[in-house]
Short mmCIF file of C-alpha atoms in Angstrom, two decimals:
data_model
loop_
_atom_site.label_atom_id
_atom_site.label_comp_id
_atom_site.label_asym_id
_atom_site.label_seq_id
_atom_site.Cartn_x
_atom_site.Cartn_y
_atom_site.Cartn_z
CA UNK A 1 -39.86 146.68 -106.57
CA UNK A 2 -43.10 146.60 -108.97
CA UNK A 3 -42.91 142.64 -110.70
CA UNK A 4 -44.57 141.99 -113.74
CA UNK A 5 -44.44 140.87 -117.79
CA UNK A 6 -42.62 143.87 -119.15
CA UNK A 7 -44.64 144.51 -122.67
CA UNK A 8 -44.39 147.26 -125.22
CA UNK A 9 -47.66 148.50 -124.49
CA UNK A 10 -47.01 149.19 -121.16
CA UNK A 11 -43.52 151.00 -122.06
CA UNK A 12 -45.64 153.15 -123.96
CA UNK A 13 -48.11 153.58 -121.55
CA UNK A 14 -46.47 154.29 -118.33
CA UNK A 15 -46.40 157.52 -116.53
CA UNK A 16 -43.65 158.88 -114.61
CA UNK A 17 -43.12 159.52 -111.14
CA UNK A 18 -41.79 161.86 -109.07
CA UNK A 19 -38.88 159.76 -108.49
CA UNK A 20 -37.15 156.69 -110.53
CA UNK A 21 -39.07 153.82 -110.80
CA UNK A 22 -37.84 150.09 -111.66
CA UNK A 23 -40.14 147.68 -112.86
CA UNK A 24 -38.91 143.44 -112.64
CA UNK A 25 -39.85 141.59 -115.70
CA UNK A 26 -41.28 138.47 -114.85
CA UNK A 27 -40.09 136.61 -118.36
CA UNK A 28 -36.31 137.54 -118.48
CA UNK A 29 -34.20 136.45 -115.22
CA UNK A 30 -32.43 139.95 -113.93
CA UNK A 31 -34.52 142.21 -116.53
CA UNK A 32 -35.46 145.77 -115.15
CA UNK A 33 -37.37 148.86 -116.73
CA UNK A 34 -36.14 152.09 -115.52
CA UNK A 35 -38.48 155.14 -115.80
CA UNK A 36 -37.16 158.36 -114.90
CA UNK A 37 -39.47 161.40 -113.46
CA UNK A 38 -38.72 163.04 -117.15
CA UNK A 39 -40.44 159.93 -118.69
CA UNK A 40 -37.24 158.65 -120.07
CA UNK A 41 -37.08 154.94 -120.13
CA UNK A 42 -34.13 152.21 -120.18
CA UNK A 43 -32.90 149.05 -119.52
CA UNK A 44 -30.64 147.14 -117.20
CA UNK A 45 -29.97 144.12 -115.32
CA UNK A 46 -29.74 143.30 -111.84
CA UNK A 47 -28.43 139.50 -111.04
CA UNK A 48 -25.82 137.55 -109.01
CA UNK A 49 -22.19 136.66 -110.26
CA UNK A 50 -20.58 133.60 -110.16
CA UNK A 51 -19.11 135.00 -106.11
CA UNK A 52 -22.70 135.58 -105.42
CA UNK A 53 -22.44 139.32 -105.59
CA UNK A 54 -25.38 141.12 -106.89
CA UNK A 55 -24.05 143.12 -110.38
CA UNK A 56 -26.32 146.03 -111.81
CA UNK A 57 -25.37 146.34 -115.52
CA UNK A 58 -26.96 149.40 -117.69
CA UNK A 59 -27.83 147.71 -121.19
CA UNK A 60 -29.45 150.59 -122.97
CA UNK A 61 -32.51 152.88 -123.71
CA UNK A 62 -35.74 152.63 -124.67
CA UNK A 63 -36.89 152.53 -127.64
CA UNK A 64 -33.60 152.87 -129.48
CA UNK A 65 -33.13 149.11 -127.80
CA UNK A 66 -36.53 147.43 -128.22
CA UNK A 67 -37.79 145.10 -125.83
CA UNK A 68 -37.20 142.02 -127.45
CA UNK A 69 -33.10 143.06 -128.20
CA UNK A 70 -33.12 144.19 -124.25
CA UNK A 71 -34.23 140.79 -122.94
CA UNK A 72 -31.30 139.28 -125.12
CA UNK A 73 -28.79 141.17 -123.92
CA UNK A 74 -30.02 140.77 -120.36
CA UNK A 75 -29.46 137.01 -120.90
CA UNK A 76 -25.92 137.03 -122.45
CA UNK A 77 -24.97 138.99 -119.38
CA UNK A 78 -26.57 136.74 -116.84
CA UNK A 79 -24.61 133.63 -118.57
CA UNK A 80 -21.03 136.52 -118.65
CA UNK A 81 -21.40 137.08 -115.10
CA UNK A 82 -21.76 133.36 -114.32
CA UNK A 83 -19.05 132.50 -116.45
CA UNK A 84 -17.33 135.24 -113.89
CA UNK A 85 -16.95 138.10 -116.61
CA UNK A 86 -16.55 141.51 -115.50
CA UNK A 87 -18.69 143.39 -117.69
CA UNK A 88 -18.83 146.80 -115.63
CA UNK A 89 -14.97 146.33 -115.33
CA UNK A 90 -14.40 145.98 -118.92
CA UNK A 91 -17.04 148.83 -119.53
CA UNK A 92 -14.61 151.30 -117.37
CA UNK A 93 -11.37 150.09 -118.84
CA UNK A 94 -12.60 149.99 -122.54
CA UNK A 95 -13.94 154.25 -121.83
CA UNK A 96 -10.63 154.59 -120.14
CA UNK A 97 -8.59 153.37 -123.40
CA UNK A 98 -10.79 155.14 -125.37
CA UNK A 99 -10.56 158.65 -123.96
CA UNK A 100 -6.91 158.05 -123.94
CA UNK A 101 -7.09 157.01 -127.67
CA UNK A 102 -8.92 160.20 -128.44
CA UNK A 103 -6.45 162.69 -126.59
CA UNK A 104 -2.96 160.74 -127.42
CA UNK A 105 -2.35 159.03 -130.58
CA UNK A 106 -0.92 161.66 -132.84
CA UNK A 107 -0.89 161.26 -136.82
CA UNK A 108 2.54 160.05 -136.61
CA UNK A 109 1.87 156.82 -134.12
CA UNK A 110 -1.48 156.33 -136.62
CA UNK A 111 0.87 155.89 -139.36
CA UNK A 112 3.42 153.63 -137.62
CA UNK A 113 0.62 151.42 -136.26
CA UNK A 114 -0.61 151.17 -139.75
CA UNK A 115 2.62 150.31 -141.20
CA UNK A 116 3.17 147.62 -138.54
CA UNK A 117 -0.57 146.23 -138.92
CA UNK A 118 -2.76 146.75 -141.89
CA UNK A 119 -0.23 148.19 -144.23
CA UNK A 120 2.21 145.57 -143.39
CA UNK A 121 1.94 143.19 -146.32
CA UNK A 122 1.95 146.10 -148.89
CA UNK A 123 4.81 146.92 -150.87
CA UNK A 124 4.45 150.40 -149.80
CA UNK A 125 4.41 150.46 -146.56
CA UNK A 126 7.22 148.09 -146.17
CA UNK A 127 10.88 149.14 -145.82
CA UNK A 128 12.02 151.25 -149.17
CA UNK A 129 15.26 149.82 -149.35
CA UNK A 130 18.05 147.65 -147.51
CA UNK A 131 19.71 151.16 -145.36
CA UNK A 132 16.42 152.22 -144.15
CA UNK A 133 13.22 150.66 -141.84
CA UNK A 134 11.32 154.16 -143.35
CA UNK A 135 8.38 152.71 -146.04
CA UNK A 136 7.77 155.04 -149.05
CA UNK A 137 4.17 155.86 -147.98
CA UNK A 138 5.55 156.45 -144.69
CA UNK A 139 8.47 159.12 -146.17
CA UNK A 140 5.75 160.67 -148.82
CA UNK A 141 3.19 160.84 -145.83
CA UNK A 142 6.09 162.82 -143.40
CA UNK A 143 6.81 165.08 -146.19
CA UNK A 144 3.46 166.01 -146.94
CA UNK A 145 2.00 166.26 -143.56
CA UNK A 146 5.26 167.61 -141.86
CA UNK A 147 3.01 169.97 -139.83
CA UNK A 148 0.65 167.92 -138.25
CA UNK A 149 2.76 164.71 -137.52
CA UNK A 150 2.25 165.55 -133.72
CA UNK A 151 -1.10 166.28 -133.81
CA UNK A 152 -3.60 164.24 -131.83
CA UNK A 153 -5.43 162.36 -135.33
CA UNK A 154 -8.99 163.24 -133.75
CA UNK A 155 -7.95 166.83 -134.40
CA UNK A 156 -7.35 167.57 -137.52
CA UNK A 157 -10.24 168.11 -140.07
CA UNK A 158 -10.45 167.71 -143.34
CA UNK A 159 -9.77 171.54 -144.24
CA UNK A 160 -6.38 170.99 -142.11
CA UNK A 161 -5.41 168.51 -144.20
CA UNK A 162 -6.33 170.34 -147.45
CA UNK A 163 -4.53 173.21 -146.29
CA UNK A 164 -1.58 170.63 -146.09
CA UNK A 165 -1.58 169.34 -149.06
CA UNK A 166 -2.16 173.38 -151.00
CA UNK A 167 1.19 174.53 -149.15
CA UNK A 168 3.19 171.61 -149.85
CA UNK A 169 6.65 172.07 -151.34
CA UNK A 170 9.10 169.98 -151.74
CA UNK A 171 12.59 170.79 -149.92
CA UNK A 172 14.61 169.31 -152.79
CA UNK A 173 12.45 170.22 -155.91
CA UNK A 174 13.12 168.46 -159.35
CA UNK A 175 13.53 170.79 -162.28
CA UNK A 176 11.75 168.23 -164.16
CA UNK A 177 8.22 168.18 -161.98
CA UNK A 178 6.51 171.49 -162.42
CA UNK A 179 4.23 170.84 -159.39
CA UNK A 180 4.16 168.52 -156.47
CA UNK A 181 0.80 167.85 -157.23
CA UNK A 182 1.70 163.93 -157.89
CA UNK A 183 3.36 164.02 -154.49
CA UNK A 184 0.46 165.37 -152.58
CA UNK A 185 -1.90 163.14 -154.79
CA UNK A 186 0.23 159.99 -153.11
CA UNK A 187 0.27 161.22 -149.93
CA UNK A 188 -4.01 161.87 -149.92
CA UNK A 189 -4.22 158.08 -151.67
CA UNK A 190 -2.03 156.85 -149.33
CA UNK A 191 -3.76 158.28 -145.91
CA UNK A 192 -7.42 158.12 -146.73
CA UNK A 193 -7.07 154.15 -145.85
CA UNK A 194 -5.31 155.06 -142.93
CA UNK A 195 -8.18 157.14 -141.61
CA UNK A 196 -10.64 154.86 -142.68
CA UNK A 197 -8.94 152.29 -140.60
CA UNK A 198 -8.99 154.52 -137.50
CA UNK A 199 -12.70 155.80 -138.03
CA UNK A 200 -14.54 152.04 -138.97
CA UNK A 201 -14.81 153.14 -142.44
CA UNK A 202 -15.08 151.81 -145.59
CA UNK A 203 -13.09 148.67 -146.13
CA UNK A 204 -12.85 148.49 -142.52
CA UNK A 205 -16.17 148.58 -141.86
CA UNK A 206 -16.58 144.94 -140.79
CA UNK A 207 -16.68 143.88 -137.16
CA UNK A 208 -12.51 143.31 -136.29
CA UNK A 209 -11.08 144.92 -138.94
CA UNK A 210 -10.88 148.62 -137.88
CA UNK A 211 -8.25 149.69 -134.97
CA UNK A 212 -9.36 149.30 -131.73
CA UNK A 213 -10.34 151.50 -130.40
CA UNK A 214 -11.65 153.12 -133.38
CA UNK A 215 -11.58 156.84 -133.37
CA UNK A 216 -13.65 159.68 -135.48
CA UNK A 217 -11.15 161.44 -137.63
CA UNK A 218 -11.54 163.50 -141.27
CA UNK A 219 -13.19 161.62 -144.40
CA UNK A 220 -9.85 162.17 -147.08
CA UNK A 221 -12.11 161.80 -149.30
CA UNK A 222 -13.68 164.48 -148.96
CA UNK A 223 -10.77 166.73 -149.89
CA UNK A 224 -9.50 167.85 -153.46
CA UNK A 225 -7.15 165.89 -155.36
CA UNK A 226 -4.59 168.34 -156.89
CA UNK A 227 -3.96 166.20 -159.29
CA UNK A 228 -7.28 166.16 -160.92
CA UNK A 229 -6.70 169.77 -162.00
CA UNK A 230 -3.21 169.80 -162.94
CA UNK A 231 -2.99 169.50 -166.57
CA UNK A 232 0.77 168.07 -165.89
CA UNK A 233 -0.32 164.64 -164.75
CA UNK A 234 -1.59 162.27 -166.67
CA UNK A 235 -3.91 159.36 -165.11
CA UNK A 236 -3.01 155.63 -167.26
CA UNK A 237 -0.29 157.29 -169.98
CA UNK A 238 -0.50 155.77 -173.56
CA UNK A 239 3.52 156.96 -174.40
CA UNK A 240 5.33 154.58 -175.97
CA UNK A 241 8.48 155.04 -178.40
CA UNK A 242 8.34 154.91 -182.09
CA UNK A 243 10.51 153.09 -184.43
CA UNK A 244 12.35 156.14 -185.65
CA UNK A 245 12.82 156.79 -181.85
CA UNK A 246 14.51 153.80 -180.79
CA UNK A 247 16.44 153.98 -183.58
CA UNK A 248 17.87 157.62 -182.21
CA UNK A 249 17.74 156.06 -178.95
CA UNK A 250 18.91 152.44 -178.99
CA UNK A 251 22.71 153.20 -180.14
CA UNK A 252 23.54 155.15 -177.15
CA UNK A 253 22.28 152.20 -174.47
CA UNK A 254 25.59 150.33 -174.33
CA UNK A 255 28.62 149.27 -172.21
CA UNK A 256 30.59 150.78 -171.79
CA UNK A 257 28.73 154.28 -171.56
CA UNK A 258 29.37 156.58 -174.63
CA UNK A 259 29.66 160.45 -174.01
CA UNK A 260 25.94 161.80 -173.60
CA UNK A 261 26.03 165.50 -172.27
CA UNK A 262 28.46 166.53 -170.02
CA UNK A 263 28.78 163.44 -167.80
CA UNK A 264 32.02 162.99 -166.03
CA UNK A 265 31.54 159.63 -165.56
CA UNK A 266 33.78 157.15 -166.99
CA UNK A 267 32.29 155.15 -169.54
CA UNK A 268 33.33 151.58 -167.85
CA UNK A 269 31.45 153.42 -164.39
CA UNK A 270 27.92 154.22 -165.86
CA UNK A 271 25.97 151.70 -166.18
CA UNK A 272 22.58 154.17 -166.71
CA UNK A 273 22.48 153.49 -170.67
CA UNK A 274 23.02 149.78 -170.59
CA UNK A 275 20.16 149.37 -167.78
CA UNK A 276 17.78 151.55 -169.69
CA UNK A 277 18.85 148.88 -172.81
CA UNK A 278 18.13 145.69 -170.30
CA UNK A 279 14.59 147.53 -169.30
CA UNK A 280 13.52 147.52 -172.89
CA UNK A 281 14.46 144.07 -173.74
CA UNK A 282 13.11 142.26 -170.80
CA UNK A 283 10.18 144.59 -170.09
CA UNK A 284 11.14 144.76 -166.54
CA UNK A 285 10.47 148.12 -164.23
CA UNK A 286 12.95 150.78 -162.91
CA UNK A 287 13.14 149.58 -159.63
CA UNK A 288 13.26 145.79 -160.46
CA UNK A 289 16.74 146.32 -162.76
CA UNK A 290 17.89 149.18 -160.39
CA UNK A 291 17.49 146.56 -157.42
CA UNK A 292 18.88 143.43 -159.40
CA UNK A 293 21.92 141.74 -158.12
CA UNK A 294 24.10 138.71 -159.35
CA UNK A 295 22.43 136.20 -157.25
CA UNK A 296 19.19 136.50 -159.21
CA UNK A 297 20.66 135.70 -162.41
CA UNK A 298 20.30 131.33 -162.49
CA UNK A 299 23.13 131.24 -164.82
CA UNK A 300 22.69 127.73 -165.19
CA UNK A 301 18.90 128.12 -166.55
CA UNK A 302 19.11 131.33 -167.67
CA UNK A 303 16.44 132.91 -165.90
CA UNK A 304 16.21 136.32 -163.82
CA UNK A 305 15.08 135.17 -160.23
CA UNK A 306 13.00 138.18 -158.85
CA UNK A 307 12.48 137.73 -155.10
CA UNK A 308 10.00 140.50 -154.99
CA UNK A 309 7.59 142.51 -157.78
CA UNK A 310 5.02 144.81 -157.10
CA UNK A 311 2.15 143.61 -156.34
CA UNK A 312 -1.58 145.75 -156.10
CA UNK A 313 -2.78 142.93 -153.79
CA UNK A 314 -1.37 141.08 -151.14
CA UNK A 315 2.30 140.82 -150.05
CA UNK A 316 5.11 141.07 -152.40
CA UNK A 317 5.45 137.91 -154.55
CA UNK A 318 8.71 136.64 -156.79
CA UNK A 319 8.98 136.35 -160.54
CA UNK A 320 10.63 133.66 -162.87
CA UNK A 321 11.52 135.29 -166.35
CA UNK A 322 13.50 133.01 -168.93
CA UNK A 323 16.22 134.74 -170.29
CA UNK A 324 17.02 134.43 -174.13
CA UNK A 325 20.62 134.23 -175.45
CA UNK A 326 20.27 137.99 -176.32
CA UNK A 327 19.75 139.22 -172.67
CA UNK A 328 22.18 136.86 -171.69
CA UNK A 329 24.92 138.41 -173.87
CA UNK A 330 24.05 141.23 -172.34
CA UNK A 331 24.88 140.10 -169.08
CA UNK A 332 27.99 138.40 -170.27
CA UNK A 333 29.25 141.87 -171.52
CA UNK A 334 29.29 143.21 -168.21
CA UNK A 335 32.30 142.84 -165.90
CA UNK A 336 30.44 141.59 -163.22
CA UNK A 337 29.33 138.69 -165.21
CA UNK A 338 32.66 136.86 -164.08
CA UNK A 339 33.75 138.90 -161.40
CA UNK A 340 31.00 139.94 -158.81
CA UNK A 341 29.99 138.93 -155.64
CA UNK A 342 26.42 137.51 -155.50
CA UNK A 343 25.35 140.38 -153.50
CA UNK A 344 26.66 142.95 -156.34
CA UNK A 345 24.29 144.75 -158.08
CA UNK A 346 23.85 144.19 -161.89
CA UNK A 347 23.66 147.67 -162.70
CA UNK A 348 25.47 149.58 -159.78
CA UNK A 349 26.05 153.55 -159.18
CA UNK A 350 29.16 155.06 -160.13
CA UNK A 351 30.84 153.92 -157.17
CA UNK A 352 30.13 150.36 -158.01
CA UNK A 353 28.97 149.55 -154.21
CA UNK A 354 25.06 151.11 -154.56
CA UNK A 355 21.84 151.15 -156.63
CA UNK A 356 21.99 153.54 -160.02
CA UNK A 357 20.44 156.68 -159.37
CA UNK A 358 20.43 160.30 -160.55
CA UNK A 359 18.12 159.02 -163.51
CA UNK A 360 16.50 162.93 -164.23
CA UNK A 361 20.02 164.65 -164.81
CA UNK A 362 21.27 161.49 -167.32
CA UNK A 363 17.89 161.45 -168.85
CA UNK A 364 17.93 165.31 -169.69
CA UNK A 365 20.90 165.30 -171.36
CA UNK A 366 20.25 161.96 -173.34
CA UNK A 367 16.74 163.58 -174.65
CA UNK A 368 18.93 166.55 -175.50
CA UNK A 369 21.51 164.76 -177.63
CA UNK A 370 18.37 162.11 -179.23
CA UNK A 371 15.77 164.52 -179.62
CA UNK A 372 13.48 162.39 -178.26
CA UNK A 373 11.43 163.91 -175.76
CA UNK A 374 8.24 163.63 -172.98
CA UNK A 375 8.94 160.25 -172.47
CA UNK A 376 9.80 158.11 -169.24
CA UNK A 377 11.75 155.42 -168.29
CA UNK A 378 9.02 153.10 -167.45
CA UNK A 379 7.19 154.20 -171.05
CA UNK A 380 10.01 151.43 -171.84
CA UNK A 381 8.18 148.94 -170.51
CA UNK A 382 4.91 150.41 -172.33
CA UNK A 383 7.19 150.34 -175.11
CA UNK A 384 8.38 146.72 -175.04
CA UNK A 385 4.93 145.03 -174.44
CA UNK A 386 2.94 146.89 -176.88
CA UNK A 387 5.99 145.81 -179.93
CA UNK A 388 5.63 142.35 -178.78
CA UNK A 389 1.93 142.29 -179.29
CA UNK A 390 2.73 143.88 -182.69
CA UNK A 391 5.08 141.20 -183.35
CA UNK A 392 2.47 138.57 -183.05
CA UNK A 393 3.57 137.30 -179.51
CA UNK A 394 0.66 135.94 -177.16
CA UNK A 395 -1.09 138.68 -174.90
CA UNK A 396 -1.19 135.69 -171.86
CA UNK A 397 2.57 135.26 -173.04
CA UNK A 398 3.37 139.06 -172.66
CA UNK A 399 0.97 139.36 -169.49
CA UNK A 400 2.71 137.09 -167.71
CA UNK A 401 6.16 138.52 -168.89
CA UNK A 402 4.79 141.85 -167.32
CA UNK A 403 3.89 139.69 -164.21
CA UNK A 404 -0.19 141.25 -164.33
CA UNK A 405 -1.21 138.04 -164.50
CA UNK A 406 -0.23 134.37 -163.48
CA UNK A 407 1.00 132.25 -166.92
CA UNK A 408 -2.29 129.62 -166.04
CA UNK A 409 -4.49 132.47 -165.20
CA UNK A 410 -3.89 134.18 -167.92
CA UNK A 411 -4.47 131.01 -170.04
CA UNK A 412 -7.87 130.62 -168.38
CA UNK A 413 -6.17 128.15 -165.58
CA UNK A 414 -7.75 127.50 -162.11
CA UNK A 415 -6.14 128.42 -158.16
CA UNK A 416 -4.66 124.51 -158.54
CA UNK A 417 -2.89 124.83 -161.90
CA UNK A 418 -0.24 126.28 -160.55
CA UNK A 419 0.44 122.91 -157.91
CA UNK A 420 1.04 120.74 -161.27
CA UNK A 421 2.01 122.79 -163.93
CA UNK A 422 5.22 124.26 -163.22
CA UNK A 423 5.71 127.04 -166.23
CA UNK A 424 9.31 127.40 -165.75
CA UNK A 425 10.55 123.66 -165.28
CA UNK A 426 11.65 121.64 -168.53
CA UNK A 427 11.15 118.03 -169.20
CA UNK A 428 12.24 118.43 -172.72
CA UNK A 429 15.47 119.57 -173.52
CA UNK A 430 13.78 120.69 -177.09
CA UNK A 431 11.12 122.90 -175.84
CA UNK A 432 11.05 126.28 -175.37
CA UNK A 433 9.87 128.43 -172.80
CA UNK A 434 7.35 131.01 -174.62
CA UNK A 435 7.94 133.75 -172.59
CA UNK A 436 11.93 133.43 -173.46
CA UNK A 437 10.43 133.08 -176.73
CA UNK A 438 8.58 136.42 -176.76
CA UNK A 439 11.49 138.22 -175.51
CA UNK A 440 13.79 136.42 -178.21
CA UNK A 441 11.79 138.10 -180.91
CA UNK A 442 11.34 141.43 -179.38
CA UNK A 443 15.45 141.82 -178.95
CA UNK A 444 15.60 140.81 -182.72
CA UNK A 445 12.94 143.39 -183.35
CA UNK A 446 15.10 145.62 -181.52
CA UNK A 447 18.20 145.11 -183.70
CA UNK A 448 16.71 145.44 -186.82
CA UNK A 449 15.10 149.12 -185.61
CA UNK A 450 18.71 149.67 -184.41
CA UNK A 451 20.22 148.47 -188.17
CA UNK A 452 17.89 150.66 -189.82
CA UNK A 453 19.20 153.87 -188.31
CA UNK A 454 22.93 153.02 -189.35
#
């Protein structure tokens, strides 16, 4: 075999042969040109292991690799195989995995490795309630992409999945959703970071945090968002009740239930009007009071004890929200107040044993009877955060009442605030908490909207 300094000039000078020629440099231990009779030129190197066994390892072509990036690779792999690596070995198991990655993981074991990696600190992908392990992306995902849940992921394109998403319908449509646009709008938000986890994209761009083996699937992004053309959904809704609505509105939240529609409920059993009350004084979202139970109620300190809000970022985190003598009436009026197990919910079902629920039927017939209309239950909490500004209560006070923002962040405080300024601990027995405060004045608000309709 030909030795000699291996230059750039003399890559781009050689000629071929009739047969393969290999060239020794005479600068980098092991380095070898490779010249095929079609010209073609590449790299490898040829040294012993750490047994003494000669290895031949391909490390790329020319000039894709240059020179210089060839003789640096030839010396990490001289040190590998000394160190008793086997390269080659790892080369044939890591095309092995690969083709297998490419021919068997099918959308549906995408999504479950997803869940159980990535998506596993997200609210949505964790389990949607206490009787199932199923996450909500993961149910809005199986829904929406029924079809191709057994389908190897690096075959479907991005027209299969926009063909999808155009023939989804729902199997147990609501006859207050005109489309299932919003549900096919989730289900494209909630795979595109799937696929970009699979493909390398994106986010997951960086070296480690892609799957591995990473696989080419379908851009989502590159398909139509139905919701962007249906006039039905709104993006960030500005809907918020006016005084002369909560004043049709407000008599008919309270316990027990009065007659709205033709509910067959009985009054002490429906707890739907007295919750949508409790969401409007305390700000709080659907699922937080539909989820509440007795043992988050400090009745001692009189504060609601979430253990979990949502969060856009991160993991789920807890809330702390002072409770004012009005809410706490409120809670006092209820039978569970003195009766219930910790583990009861607040505001249970009809059967008193599960979460409240059929929320489109009750609301329907309480619009009916107000007159109030095009309005949702979490425009309550829209609702209650724009009156306190109105009422002159502190936007850091009502941001962190919302939980957007932490009290000392809000408040311009730094990451270590939080270590020594504990917002919901009292020294003084005088002082009040401002975010009990805020609430305070917005259920007094509340009343005297309620007075003026009588």
């Amino acid at each position: 075999m030909p030795t000699l300094k291996i230059t750039n000039s003399f890559l781009q000078k050689v000629k071929p042969s009739n047969s393969r020629q290999e060239i020794k440099d005479t600068i980098t231990t092991g380095l070898i040109a490779r010249i095929s009779p079609s010209g073609a030129i590449s790299f490898a190197t040829r040294v012993r292991d750490n047994q003494g066994k000669t290895r031949t390892i391909t490390i790329g072509k020319y000039p894709s690799l240059s020179l210089q990036d060839a003789r640096i690779k030839a010396g990490e792999i001289y040190k590998q195989l000394k160190e008793g690596v086997d390269i080659n070995g790892e080369k044939r198991a890591l095309r092995e995995q690969t083709s297998q990655a490419e021919s068997s993981p099918s959308l549906r074991d995408i999504i479950s490795e997803y869940k159980n990696g990535p998506g596993k600190r997200l609210k949505i992908w964790q389990p949607a309630g206490p009787k199932t392990e199923l996450a909500q992306a993961e149910r809005v995902l199986s829904r929406v992409f029924k079809d191709l849940l057994d389908t190897p992921v690096s075959k479907i394109t991005a027209e299969a999945l926009a063909d999808a998403m155009s023939s989804y319908v729902p199997a147990n449509a609501s006859s207050a959703k005109t489309s299932a646009n919003g549900q096919v709008s989730k289900a494209r938000a909630y795979l595109s970071p799937v696929f970009d986890w699979v493909a390398g994209r994106g986010r997951f761009s960086k070296i480690g945090a892609a799957r591995r083996p990473q696989i080419e699937v379908a851009a989502v992004q590159t398909t139509h968002d139905p919701a962007n053309s249906d006039p039905s959904i709104e993006g960030v809704r500005s809907r918020v009740l006016n005084d002369q609505e909560l004043r049709s509105i407000l008599p008919l939240l309270r316990y027990p239930a009065p007659q709205i529609g033709n509910n067959s409920i009985q009054p002490e059993n429906d707890y739907r009007p007295i919750a949508l009350r409790f969401m409007l004084m305390t700000a709080a979202r659907r699922e937080e009071v539909c989820k509440m139970t007795w043992s988050q109620v400090d009745k001692d300190n009189s504060i609601w004890r979430k253990p979990s809000v949502k969060a856009t970022k991160g993991g789920p985190r807890g809330q702390d929200l002072p409770l004012p003598s009005a809410i706490i009436n409120l809670l006092k009026s209820l039978p569970g107040w003195e009766t219930a197990k910790p583990t009861d919910f607040v505001f249970p079902n009809s059967t008193g044993k599960g979460p409240l629920g059929n929320w489109d039927r009750f609301q329907t017939a309480l619009n009916k009877q107000t007159g109030v209309h095009n309005w949702h239950r979490h425009d309550l909490r829209r609702t209650a955060g724009t009156l306190m500004r109105e009422i002159g209560q502190p936007l850091a006070v009502i941001e962190t009442i919302l939980d957007h923002a932490t009290p000392l962040r809000s408040e311009g405080g730094s990451d270590t605030a939080g270590v020594y300024i504990l917002t919901n601990t009292k020294i003084l027995e005088s002082s009040e908490n401002p975010q009990a405060t805020a609430l305070a004045r917005l259920a007094e608000a509340l009343d005297q909207i309620e007075a003026q309709g009588k």
